[in-house]
Each structure stands twice: as structure tokens, then as C-alpha cells.
Short mmCIF file of C-alpha atoms in Angstrom, two decimals:
data_model
loop_
_atom_site.label_atom_id
_atom_site.label_comp_id
_atom_site.label_asym_id
_atom_site.label_seq_id
_atom_site.Cartn_x
_atom_site.Cartn_y
_atom_site.Cartn_z
CA MET L 1 9.75 6.28 18.85
CA MET L 2 8.05 9.59 18.14
CA LYS L 3 4.91 9.46 15.99
CA ILE L 4 5.13 11.33 12.71
CA THR L 5 2.36 13.43 11.25
CA ASP L 6 0.56 12.59 8.02
CA GLU L 7 2.40 15.46 6.34
CA GLU L 8 5.78 14.13 7.49
CA PHE L 9 4.80 10.63 6.33
CA ASP L 10 3.77 11.93 2.89
CA LEU L 11 7.00 13.92 2.61
CA GLY L 12 9.01 10.82 3.50
CA VAL L 13 7.15 8.81 0.87
CA GLU L 14 7.86 11.47 -1.74
CA MET L 15 11.56 11.55 -0.83
CA GLU L 16 11.70 7.74 -1.06
CA ARG L 17 10.04 7.93 -4.50
CA GLN L 18 12.75 10.28 -5.71
CA CYS L 19 15.51 8.05 -4.35
CA ALA L 20 13.84 4.95 -5.83
CA ALA L 21 13.70 6.58 -9.26
CA GLU L 22 17.46 7.17 -9.05
CA GLN L 23 18.10 3.61 -7.83
CA LEU L 24 15.91 1.85 -10.40
CA PRO L 25 18.43 1.46 -13.25
CA GLY L 26 21.05 -0.04 -10.94
CA ALA L 27 18.59 -2.32 -9.16
CA ALA L 28 17.10 -3.57 -12.45
CA LYS L 29 20.56 -4.25 -13.88
CA ALA L 30 21.67 -6.02 -10.68
CA TRP L 31 18.63 -8.34 -10.76
CA ALA L 32 19.06 -9.11 -14.46
CA THR L 33 22.77 -9.84 -13.91
CA GLU L 34 21.99 -12.00 -10.87
CA GLN L 35 19.41 -14.03 -12.80
CA ASP L 36 21.86 -14.60 -15.68
CA SER L 37 24.71 -15.54 -13.33
CA ALA L 38 22.54 -17.90 -11.32
CA LYS L 39 21.33 -19.63 -14.47
CA ALA L 40 24.86 -19.95 -15.86
CA GLU L 41 26.15 -21.32 -12.55
CA GLY L 42 23.19 -23.64 -11.99
CA ARG L 43 22.13 -22.07 -8.71
CA GLU L 44 19.15 -20.22 -7.35
CA PRO L 45 19.33 -16.42 -7.66
CA ASN L 46 20.10 -14.31 -4.61
CA LEU L 47 16.66 -13.28 -3.37
CA ALA L 48 18.04 -10.21 -1.61
CA VAL L 49 18.74 -8.73 -5.06
CA LYS L 50 15.17 -9.54 -6.11
CA PHE L 51 13.87 -7.92 -2.92
CA SER L 52 15.90 -4.78 -3.62
CA LEU L 53 14.38 -4.38 -7.08
CA GLY L 54 10.87 -5.11 -5.78
CA TRP L 55 11.29 -2.59 -2.97
CA VAL L 56 12.54 0.10 -5.37
CA LEU L 57 9.76 -0.51 -7.91
CA SER L 58 7.08 -0.57 -5.20
CA LYS L 59 8.00 2.98 -4.15
CA LEU L 60 7.55 4.52 -7.58
CA GLU L 61 4.55 6.63 -8.56
CA SER L 62 3.82 4.81 -11.81
CA PRO L 63 1.09 2.22 -11.16
CA THR L 64 2.69 -0.15 -13.69
CA GLN L 65 6.07 0.00 -11.96
CA ARG L 66 4.54 -0.14 -8.48
CA ASP L 67 2.49 -3.20 -9.46
CA ALA L 68 5.60 -4.87 -10.86
CA GLY L 69 7.33 -4.24 -7.53
CA ILE L 70 4.36 -5.63 -5.62
CA ARG L 71 4.45 -8.77 -7.79
CA LEU L 72 8.17 -9.26 -7.14
CA LEU L 73 7.70 -8.76 -3.41
CA THR L 74 4.66 -11.04 -3.32
CA SER L 75 6.65 -13.79 -5.03
CA LEU L 76 9.09 -13.68 -2.11
CA GLU L 77 6.34 -14.49 0.40
CA ASP L 78 6.26 -18.13 -0.69
CA SER L 79 10.01 -18.49 -1.17
CA ASN L 80 12.81 -19.32 1.20
CA TYR L 81 13.70 -15.64 1.57
CA GLU L 82 14.63 -15.20 5.19
CA HIS L 83 13.48 -11.59 5.68
CA LEU L 84 9.71 -12.00 5.44
CA ASP L 85 9.28 -9.15 7.89
CA ASP L 86 10.91 -6.79 5.38
CA VAL L 87 8.72 -8.19 2.60
CA SER L 88 5.56 -7.67 4.68
CA TYR L 89 6.55 -4.11 5.56
CA ALA L 90 7.42 -3.29 1.95
CA LEU L 91 4.09 -4.68 0.75
CA ALA L 92 2.16 -2.83 3.46
CA MET L 93 3.85 0.44 2.46
CA ALA L 94 3.29 -0.15 -1.27
CA HIS L 95 -0.40 -0.91 -0.76
CA THR L 96 -0.81 2.06 1.58
CA CYS L 97 0.70 4.39 -1.01
CA SER L 98 -1.48 2.93 -3.77
CA GLY L 99 -4.62 3.37 -1.63
CA ASP L 100 -5.37 -0.36 -1.21
CA LEU L 101 -5.83 -0.13 2.53
CA GLU L 102 -7.32 -3.61 2.96
CA ALA L 103 -4.25 -5.23 1.39
CA ALA L 104 -1.99 -2.88 3.36
CA GLN L 105 -3.69 -3.89 6.59
CA ALA L 106 -3.33 -7.60 5.80
CA HIS L 107 0.42 -7.22 5.23
CA VAL L 108 1.06 -5.01 8.25
CA CYS L 109 -0.89 -7.44 10.45
CA ARG L 110 1.26 -10.28 9.10
CA LEU L 111 4.35 -8.20 9.87
CA LEU L 112 3.21 -7.61 13.44
CA ARG L 113 2.53 -11.34 13.90
CA ILE L 114 6.05 -12.13 12.67
CA CYS L 115 7.70 -9.26 14.54
CA PRO L 116 5.41 -7.91 17.30
CA GLY L 117 7.83 -5.19 18.38
CA HIS L 118 8.30 -3.70 14.90
CA SER L 119 7.89 0.02 15.68
CA LYS L 120 7.55 1.19 12.06
CA GLY L 121 5.02 -1.57 11.48
CA ALA L 122 3.02 -0.52 14.54
CA ASP L 123 3.06 3.10 13.38
CA LEU L 124 1.98 2.07 9.88
CA HIS L 125 -0.79 -0.12 11.34
CA GLY L 126 -2.18 2.87 13.24
CA ARG L 127 -1.95 5.06 10.14
CA ILE L 128 -3.78 2.46 8.02
CA ARG L 129 -6.52 2.08 10.64
CA ARG L 130 -7.00 5.87 10.77
CA LYS L 131 -7.20 6.11 6.98
CA MET L 132 -9.70 3.23 6.85
CA GLU L 133 -11.84 4.94 9.49
CA GLU L 134 -11.70 8.23 7.55
CA LYS L 135 -12.81 6.45 4.36
CA ARG L 136 -15.62 4.70 6.24
CA GLU L 137 -16.81 8.05 7.61
CA GLN L 138 -16.62 9.61 4.13
CA ARG L 139 -18.73 6.79 2.67
CA GLN L 140 -21.18 7.11 5.53
CA ASN L 141 -21.43 10.89 5.08
CA ALA L 142 -21.87 10.46 1.32
CA GLY L 143 -24.69 7.99 1.98
CA ILE L 144 -26.39 10.42 4.34
CA ALA L 145 -26.05 13.22 1.79
CA ILE L 146 -27.56 11.04 -0.95
CA ALA L 147 -30.44 9.99 1.30
CA ALA L 148 -31.08 13.64 2.24
CA GLY L 149 -31.05 14.62 -1.44
CA VAL L 150 -33.52 11.87 -2.33
CA ALA L 151 -35.78 12.92 0.55
CA LEU L 152 -35.60 16.55 -0.56
CA VAL L 153 -36.52 15.69 -4.16
CA ALA L 154 -39.36 13.46 -2.98
CA GLY L 155 -40.60 16.19 -0.66
CA LEU L 156 -40.51 18.77 -3.45
CA ALA L 157 -42.34 16.42 -5.79
CA MET L 158 -45.01 15.77 -3.19
CA ALA L 159 -45.35 19.47 -2.42
CA ALA L 160 -45.67 20.33 -6.09
CA GLY L 161 -48.25 17.63 -6.72
CA GLY L 162 -49.75 17.47 -3.27
CA GLY L 163 -51.91 20.59 -3.64
CA ARG L 164 -53.66 19.36 -6.73
CA SER L 165 -56.68 17.20 -6.55
CA ARG L 166 -56.78 14.29 -8.87
CA GLY L 167 -59.65 13.85 -11.22
CA ARG L 168 -61.86 10.95 -10.23
#
């Protein structure tokens, strides 16, 4: 599989957001209908329908909707839903897009334990690691800049007061 650039990844995410926005009304209605039918028939709801709504919501830009999708997907982790690899990938993508790289890494690592040959998961894992390294470097550079600024201010203060003799 060919690696995609960050720009291509971001474009793909944006296209998925647009599609998810179009799919949301149908997915929400399908889940509501499935819950009602399952209750009326005395059976457990079809978790694939729940996954579909969670996946759609998790792709949206609105933090409220994305968080609702993450909650739905997370609830599937401890259920008898048979496609935990899909759940882990969906959660890793949702957390990556929201900027929670630690949570994204935990889910993509779980995915790769479940499905070691998952090529999209491996690509996402590499992307998450690169983003985490970039953030670490940014924090480190910010720390160096702050320390340099403090040293500069201290040096200026000493220079301004260093030439004066104190009265004894």
C-alpha cells in the first residue's frame, strides 16, 4: 500500500466529514428504529446499526457530535460486537482528528494487536507517532524559548543594576 501525505490524509478526512454529514439523518433514524424494534420484539439491538451511527458521528467536525460518536463506539468495546477491529480503527481515527493523540495511539495499538496486518492501522499508527513527535518537539522548543527569555530578562536586570554600587 502506498503511503499518503498529510495533505492527502487531511483531504480524505474532510471528504469523509462531508459524507458523514449527509449520512447522519439516515443513520440516526436507523438506530432509533432498530432500538424501538428490538425493544418491541424483546431482543438485543443490532450492534452493526449502532456502529454505523457511531462511525458517522465520530467523523463530524462538531465536538459534541464527535464525542457522542466516540461514546457509542466505546460502548461497543465491551459488548459482543464481533468487529472490534473496526471499532478500534474508528476510535483511533476519531481521536486523531480531535487531537487526542494519546487516546488515538491506545486504540490503534489495540487494533494492531487484534489485526497485526491491518495496513490502514499501520499507516495511522505511523502518522500518530509522527504527530506526537512533532508536538513533543514543539513543547521542547517552547521550553527552550521560555528559558532563553527568562535568561535574557535576568541578564538585562543584572546589567541595569550591576553597574551601581549599593549603599552600605
